[in-house]
Amino acid sequence: MKLRRIVVTGLGIVSPLGANVETVWKNILDGKSGAKKVEEFDVSDLACQIACRIPLGDSAEGNFNPDDWMDVKEQRKVDPFIVYAMAAAGQALQDSGFEAKTDEQKERAGVLIGSGIGGVGGIYDASVTLAEKGPRRISPFFIPGRLINLASGYVSIRHGLKGPNHSVVTACSTGAHAIGDAARLIALDDADVMVAGGAESPVNRLSLAGFAACRALSTGFNDDPTRASRPYDKARDGFVMGEGAGTVILEEYEHAKARGAKIYGEVVGYGLSGDAHHITAPAEDGNGGYRSMQAAIKRAGLDVSDIDYVNAHGTSTPLGDEIELGAVTRLLGEHAKNLTMSSTKSAVGHLLGAAGAVEAIFSILAMRDNIAPPTINLDNPSVETEIDLVPNKAKAKEINVALSNSFGFGGTNASLVFKKLD
Amino acid sequence: MSDIADRVRKIVVEHLNVDADKVTEKASFIDDLGADSLDQVELVMAFEEEFSVEIPDDAAESIQTFGDAVSFLEKAVK
């Protein structure tokens, strides 16, 4: 069966550096950080007291106003990841100019939005209610407002999208898997248009305690939050949690062309692999990431020397950053010296299930503007490398092909390759 | 209007995000005030919480309008 071509025709984002694509992108290129001390709840007994938070406020100033995207009445019923997904999906559809009007258009357009941990905040609250007040006080919206696939469900209902209604849960690879799997649904002719991405609302006491117990979070920068996320730097000590959502509109090439859509680029490669090693730690040889990149580049029909930019998984954990860097170096061989690779998690933090989606967006924008976003706080690299890790300042460079990596707990890896349209 | 009616109206306005003047005696939660079946379950739970009463499921099913809720609660709260 011949695979159909897939292009990206719309982008939408809610993130700690702003709630629309151009605001976030400008802040990233300017080297800003979205990290701050958590003030909305008590963090005094937590090892990690910081997170990258979405700036709430006037949307005209690039801040997030949830009321723009969902009725107040509906917002009360769901965890914030669903509200973020609604906002990112709404933006992306607006950006694409696509609207499902006829029955056929509706049935050929679908949604595939995932989340890593979904409504964990709401599950915590309901558990307290159950313990203190009993089962009769559990809301009928408790289940539908926490389920991960309800991000897709709400978007589907709002926009009348009656094609595939699907979701992904693969920890920190979720967003990348969602985009890759949605692209395949279009390639295999199950849909012409897909709203794809990830959403996460993890900033609460329970998640901070849990990820800290895994020894995954930064704990040494509670008084200097903007310097905490520092991939590849000697002083890095864990990731900084971020919240938000990213979605892209994926569209079959001829479908996009026929309606005169703006085309950001093509999804040419998608690779998946498993480490089969450990529940949280990456395998030291980086073989899982190596194989997901290799598979994505092979699917793209490209050579490793064609890769101009890699948006790294690069979470700022002591182990993971160097393992990924090693895998990329081995894969590229003699071409490593020409590669530019950065971690935008240095700026927006780690959005967990949304990370792969927002980083796909940053990869696409890097291609659009021919500029590599910086790895901020990279002052003293922990290893020597020929690869340009773009320390602290964005770098102009012709970028025709960009690869984005995402690796998750459970040893699950995904790589996406985007290419400018020929 | 009784104190109970005022408290019930406040709950309905908050939960269904409707104007208070739409919450009339005959107003049906589902047909007139935009509730779905889950909203209705949540409303009954909110009444239980506000008035510290237990509303059995068969009684809850008979509460379809604002007036139904007020008359049920006026009896139950005595």
XYZ file of C-alpha atoms in Angstrom:
500
model
C 0.000 0.000 0.000
C 1.368 3.370 -1.012
C 1.738 5.817 1.875
C 0.267 9.278 1.425
C 2.295 12.432 2.133
C 1.570 14.401 5.319
C 2.121 18.112 5.842
C 1.773 20.421 8.836
C -0.731 23.227 8.234
C -1.437 24.605 11.699
C 0.242 25.114 15.076
C -1.166 25.823 18.536
C 0.486 26.128 21.927
C -0.074 26.998 25.571
C 3.201 27.082 27.474
C 5.131 28.655 30.337
C 6.575 31.186 27.885
C 3.240 32.289 26.501
C -0.080 31.141 25.150
C 0.345 31.640 21.413
C 2.929 30.403 18.934
C 4.653 33.686 18.087
C 4.939 34.856 21.714
C 6.449 31.566 22.867
C 8.841 31.399 19.932
C 10.087 34.951 20.464
C 10.659 34.302 24.181
C 12.563 31.116 23.398
C 14.772 32.815 20.827
C 15.382 35.622 23.344
C 16.720 33.051 25.830
C 13.983 33.483 28.451
C 13.036 30.950 31.114
C 9.512 30.104 32.278
C 10.653 28.716 35.639
C 9.542 30.229 38.934
C 8.977 29.378 42.564
C 5.602 27.700 43.043
C 3.401 30.027 45.088
C -0.096 28.684 44.473
C 0.229 25.893 47.055
C 2.527 24.957 49.905
C 5.877 23.645 48.692
C 7.850 24.164 51.902
C 8.179 20.416 52.564
C 8.910 19.446 48.934
C 12.399 18.739 47.609
C 11.612 20.562 44.360
C 9.781 23.859 44.872
C 9.904 25.263 41.348
C 8.129 24.721 38.038
C 7.567 26.379 34.684
C 4.077 27.884 34.963
C 1.724 29.186 32.302
C 1.369 32.986 32.613
C -2.333 33.681 33.191
C -3.881 36.908 32.010
C -4.830 38.838 28.913
C -4.480 36.789 25.741
C -3.758 39.950 23.730
C -0.476 40.136 25.650
C 0.380 36.495 24.977
C -0.870 35.253 28.331
C -3.382 32.476 28.878
C -7.041 33.204 29.421
C -8.826 29.839 29.684
C -12.218 31.538 29.226
C -11.279 32.195 25.583
C -11.385 28.476 24.889
C -13.875 26.810 27.225
C -17.014 27.796 29.158
C -16.378 28.427 32.838
C -18.991 25.779 33.581
C -17.078 23.200 31.514
C -13.678 24.188 32.947
C -14.886 23.271 36.435
C -15.535 19.691 35.322
C -12.097 18.887 33.934
C -8.457 18.930 34.901
C -6.450 21.783 33.351
C -4.715 19.562 30.775
C -8.028 19.340 28.931
C -8.439 23.129 28.949
C -4.888 23.516 27.600
C -5.622 20.949 24.884
C -8.779 22.829 23.892
C -6.798 26.064 23.629
C -3.911 24.586 21.642
C -6.271 22.714 19.315
C -8.432 25.796 18.802
C -5.385 27.890 17.915
C -4.012 25.256 15.545
C -7.321 24.902 13.711
C -7.612 28.697 13.401
C -4.046 28.855 12.114
C -4.736 26.153 9.524
C -7.937 27.743 8.245
C -9.496 24.277 8.176
C -13.041 23.899 9.355
C -14.993 20.652 9.062
C -18.315 21.729 7.515
C -19.694 18.889 5.403
C -20.410 15.396 6.725
C -17.542 14.043 4.641
C -15.086 16.649 5.987
C -16.155 15.823 9.526
C -15.790 12.100 9.061
C -12.342 12.475 7.476
C -10.940 14.661 10.283
C -9.869 13.243 13.636
C -8.091 13.947 16.909
C -5.149 12.265 18.606
C -4.058 14.130 21.730
C -2.288 12.384 24.572
C -1.092 13.115 28.075
C 1.506 11.519 30.312
C -0.281 11.575 33.640
C -3.628 13.211 32.754
C -5.840 14.323 35.614
C -3.591 13.349 38.485
C -4.404 16.604 40.324
C -8.130 15.904 40.179
C -7.591 12.279 41.215
C -5.777 13.517 44.305
C -8.591 15.934 45.189
C -11.271 13.280 44.698
C -9.317 10.824 46.844
C -9.343 13.329 49.687
C -13.093 13.854 49.203
C -13.672 10.085 49.247
C -11.696 9.659 52.458
C -13.221 12.644 54.237
C -16.820 12.695 52.962
C -17.494 9.302 51.401
C -18.491 8.014 47.958
C -21.723 10.005 47.653
C -19.641 13.196 47.325
C -17.707 12.001 44.256
C -18.765 14.106 41.277
C -20.195 12.507 38.136
C -17.546 14.524 36.294
C -14.703 12.983 38.258
C -14.024 10.203 35.717
C -14.719 12.017 32.405
C -12.776 15.062 33.592
C -9.591 13.105 34.402
C -9.420 10.501 31.612
C -6.505 11.184 29.298
C -8.428 10.563 26.074
C -11.023 13.165 27.070
C -8.664 15.844 25.723
C -9.323 14.309 22.301
C -12.966 13.799 23.240
C -13.603 17.456 24.099
C -11.767 18.705 20.984
C -13.708 16.297 18.789
C -17.042 17.446 20.221
C -16.199 21.156 20.011
C -15.072 21.061 16.389
C -17.334 18.301 15.075
C -14.432 16.018 14.144
C -15.904 12.553 13.553
C -12.879 10.690 12.219
C -10.412 8.753 14.408
C -10.797 9.793 18.069
C -7.689 8.428 19.685
C -5.109 9.069 22.382
C -1.587 8.149 23.425
C -0.063 7.554 26.866
C 3.685 6.994 26.697
C 5.009 9.215 29.495
C 7.407 11.857 28.126
C 7.236 10.445 24.588
C 3.465 10.995 24.401
C 3.423 14.161 22.274
C 5.839 12.750 19.701
C 4.025 9.420 19.503
C 0.708 11.252 19.084
C 2.012 13.236 16.120
C 3.727 10.210 14.591
C 0.715 7.933 15.004
C -1.674 10.599 13.695
C 0.575 11.061 10.648
C 0.331 7.328 10.011
C -3.466 7.431 10.188
C -3.373 9.984 7.372
C -0.659 8.099 5.456
C -2.823 4.956 5.601
C -5.929 6.860 4.432
C -7.896 6.597 7.694
C -8.241 10.389 7.748
C -7.327 13.486 5.707
C -6.843 15.852 8.651
C -5.724 15.144 12.224
C -5.433 17.414 15.256
C -2.460 15.861 17.059
C -0.395 16.625 20.132
C -0.094 16.399 23.884
C -1.270 18.196 27.018
C -0.166 18.141 30.638
C -1.093 19.814 33.938
C 1.343 18.230 36.386
C 2.158 21.106 38.715
C 0.646 19.929 41.999
C 1.993 18.585 45.299
C 1.401 14.947 44.416
C 3.300 15.033 41.097
C 6.148 17.112 42.522
C 6.505 14.623 45.378
C 6.312 11.628 43.037
C 8.827 12.812 40.438
C 11.151 13.988 43.199
C 10.963 10.520 44.765
C 12.135 9.131 41.382
C 15.113 11.504 41.743
C 14.134 13.088 38.435
C 13.582 16.715 39.503
C 16.028 19.556 40.070
C 16.307 20.259 43.791
C 19.338 22.536 44.032
C 17.931 25.686 42.442
C 14.845 26.395 44.540
C 16.087 29.922 45.154
C 17.291 30.478 41.586
C 14.551 28.882 39.461
C 15.447 30.317 36.048
C 18.870 28.670 36.227
C 17.587 25.209 37.215
C 16.907 23.703 33.794
C 20.430 23.500 32.286
C 20.785 20.566 29.880
C 24.376 19.384 29.246
C 25.717 21.758 31.906
C 27.975 20.400 34.675
C 25.729 21.818 37.403
C 22.491 20.211 36.164
C 20.646 18.165 38.767
C 17.295 17.146 37.295
C 14.410 18.449 35.232
C 12.023 21.293 35.933
C 8.379 20.437 35.428
C 6.390 22.452 32.908
C 2.697 22.656 32.058
C 0.816 23.277 28.847
C -0.161 21.781 25.512
C 0.959 21.707 21.909
C -1.040 20.621 18.898
C -0.376 20.537 15.183
C -2.768 20.158 12.282
C -1.567 17.317 10.091
C -3.055 17.105 6.639
C -2.733 14.944 3.554
C -0.599 16.890 1.078
C -3.075 17.018 -1.846
C -5.895 17.934 0.568
C -3.852 20.860 1.897
C -2.795 21.959 -1.583
C -6.356 21.808 -2.943
C -7.606 24.270 -0.327
C -4.574 26.538 -0.701
C -3.397 25.972 2.867
C -0.222 27.478 4.288
C 2.218 24.560 4.610
C 4.885 24.675 7.343
C 6.624 21.500 6.244
C 6.292 17.792 5.783
C 6.326 14.974 8.346
C 8.738 12.635 6.572
C 9.993 10.362 9.324
C 8.785 8.664 12.486
C 10.668 6.034 14.449
C 9.786 4.144 17.623
C 11.748 1.859 19.891
C 11.918 0.377 23.378
C 14.878 0.167 25.743
C 13.808 -3.052 27.527
C 16.100 -1.932 30.319
C 14.651 -0.050 33.333
C 11.392 1.651 34.342
C 12.905 5.124 34.769
C 16.608 5.082 33.829
C 17.738 5.185 30.205
C 20.018 2.355 29.032
C 23.583 3.600 29.283
C 24.470 2.726 25.714
C 21.639 4.932 24.418
C 20.676 2.178 22.031
C 16.933 2.831 22.307
C 17.245 6.468 21.250
C 19.786 5.520 18.588
C 17.342 3.089 17.002
C 14.318 5.421 17.136
C 16.355 8.139 15.351
C 17.718 5.618 12.863
C 14.223 4.301 12.099
C 12.835 7.825 11.623
C 15.639 8.815 9.237
C 15.234 5.571 7.279
C 11.477 6.107 6.969
C 12.229 9.620 5.689
C 14.479 8.175 2.999
C 17.222 10.533 4.162
C 20.845 10.163 5.155
C 22.126 11.124 8.616
C 24.092 13.914 6.914
C 20.772 15.520 5.874
C 19.835 16.312 9.491
C 20.472 20.030 10.087
C 18.955 20.416 13.535
C 18.008 18.119 16.414
C 15.600 19.273 19.103
C 16.932 17.052 21.871
C 14.986 15.267 24.561
C 17.661 16.859 26.828
C 15.797 17.072 30.130
C 18.676 18.344 32.297
C 18.974 15.097 34.268
C 22.510 13.972 35.111
C 22.243 10.636 33.234
C 19.966 11.227 30.278
C 21.573 14.218 28.552
C 24.942 12.601 27.945
C 23.420 9.281 26.913
C 21.330 11.001 24.237
C 24.302 13.089 23.118
C 26.371 9.907 22.794
C 23.679 8.219 20.713
C 23.369 11.220 18.372
C 27.164 11.419 18.022
C 27.443 7.727 17.094
C 24.527 7.931 14.673
C 25.883 10.950 12.828
C 29.481 9.775 12.749
C 31.683 12.193 10.795
C 28.680 14.495 10.227
C 28.350 15.230 13.951
C 30.608 18.258 13.541
C 28.015 19.869 11.238
C 25.075 19.227 13.539
C 23.224 21.791 15.613
C 21.282 20.391 18.562
C 19.568 22.193 21.422
C 17.183 21.536 24.264
C 14.256 23.944 24.530
C 13.450 22.293 27.868
C 16.065 24.686 29.205
C 13.501 27.441 28.573
C 9.989 25.978 28.958
C 10.852 23.091 31.275
C 9.736 19.521 30.783
C 6.103 19.401 29.722
C 6.042 15.581 30.100
C 3.276 14.297 27.818
C 3.121 17.637 26.004
C 6.906 17.914 25.562
C 7.133 16.016 22.278
C 4.335 18.130 20.816
C 5.669 21.561 21.780
C 9.156 20.492 20.706
C 7.809 19.343 17.332
C 6.399 22.861 16.999
C 9.774 24.408 17.904
C 11.487 22.140 15.348
C 9.053 23.270 12.653
C 9.568 26.942 13.568
C 13.356 26.461 13.536
C 12.934 25.237 9.963
C 10.557 28.059 9.020
C 12.851 30.794 10.317
C 16.216 29.086 9.731
C 17.252 29.588 13.321
C 18.223 27.148 16.060
C 16.773 28.030 19.483
C 19.316 28.162 22.319
C 20.048 25.780 25.171
C 19.973 28.325 27.968
C 22.052 28.002 31.152
C 24.641 25.934 29.280
C 27.689 27.589 30.811
C 30.060 24.666 31.408
C 29.330 21.600 29.278
C 29.851 18.357 31.198
C 31.389 16.660 28.159
C 33.287 17.765 25.116
C 31.407 17.398 21.857
C 31.775 18.389 18.230
C 28.030 19.030 18.081
C 26.960 22.650 18.468
C 24.618 22.649 21.479
C 23.690 26.329 20.886
C 24.629 27.595 24.350
C 22.607 30.584 25.529
C 22.156 32.371 22.177
C 19.972 31.398 19.216
C 21.932 30.636 16.054
C 20.998 31.481 12.465
C 21.480 28.448 10.248
C 19.807 27.063 7.153
C 17.592 24.288 8.501
C 15.898 22.117 5.882
C 15.512 18.983 7.963
C 14.826 18.867 11.717
C 14.614 15.842 13.998
C 12.891 15.871 17.382
C 13.578 13.263 20.069
C 11.363 12.194 22.964
C 12.163 9.464 25.474
C 9.896 8.333 28.303
C 9.661 6.293 31.488
C 9.148 2.651 30.636
C 11.948 2.889 28.097
C 9.758 4.257 25.302
C 11.408 6.314 22.532
C 10.059 8.320 19.604
C 11.757 10.429 16.940
C 10.089 12.643 14.351
C 11.681 14.085 11.206
C 10.294 17.240 9.573
C 11.404 18.567 6.196
C 10.784 21.752 4.280
C 8.447 21.205 1.372
C 10.410 20.626 -1.868
C -39.504 33.153 48.131
C -38.213 31.045 50.944
C -34.674 30.943 52.210
C -34.462 27.399 50.820
C -35.461 28.581 47.353
C -32.786 31.267 47.423
C -30.107 28.749 48.384
C -31.259 26.291 45.708
C -31.278 29.047 43.084
C -27.740 30.058 44.032
C -26.538 26.478 43.546
C -28.288 26.170 40.181
C -26.847 29.483 38.961
C -23.335 28.486 39.993
C -23.389 24.968 38.619
C -25.172 25.613 35.342
C -23.757 29.101 34.746
C -27.198 30.559 33.973
C -28.830 33.886 34.848
C -30.770 33.840 38.119
C -33.926 35.185 36.425
C -34.056 32.086 34.186
C -34.352 29.868 37.269
C -38.137 29.974 37.597
C -40.376 27.506 39.388
C -41.220 25.544 36.222
C -37.715 25.714 34.722
C -36.508 22.224 33.825
C -32.816 21.690 34.504
C -32.368 19.721 31.274
C -34.883 21.331 28.909
C -34.586 24.964 29.985
C -31.292 25.425 31.825
C -28.864 23.475 29.607
C -28.016 20.657 32.010
C -27.217 17.131 30.883
C -27.818 13.970 32.908
C -24.433 14.278 34.650
C -25.071 17.943 35.535
C -28.318 16.818 37.129
C -26.526 14.222 39.272
C -24.061 16.894 40.365
C -26.855 19.336 41.215
C -28.507 16.776 43.482
C -25.149 16.195 45.192
C -24.772 19.921 45.718
C -28.266 20.079 47.273
C -27.335 17.213 49.585
C -24.190 19.011 50.666
C -25.849 22.405 51.147
C -28.793 21.071 53.159
C -27.069 18.129 54.872
C -29.692 15.689 53.618
C -29.524 12.443 51.706
C -31.583 12.338 48.520
C -32.212 8.724 47.464
C -31.809 7.897 43.766
C -35.547 7.437 43.109
C -36.290 10.796 44.710
C -33.438 12.388 42.746
C -35.027 11.198 39.506
C -38.250 13.010 40.349
C -36.422 16.330 40.742
C -36.652 17.710 37.217
C -37.387 21.394 37.778
C -36.306 24.138 40.133
C -39.766 23.933 41.764
C -39.381 20.156 42.263
C -36.077 20.712 44.049
C -37.424 23.443 46.314
C -40.533 21.507 47.335
C -38.534 18.327 47.965
C -36.005 20.163 50.114
C -38.637 22.164 52.016
C -40.095 18.838 53.146
C -36.776 17.136 53.746
C -35.164 19.921 55.746
C -37.861 20.298 58.405
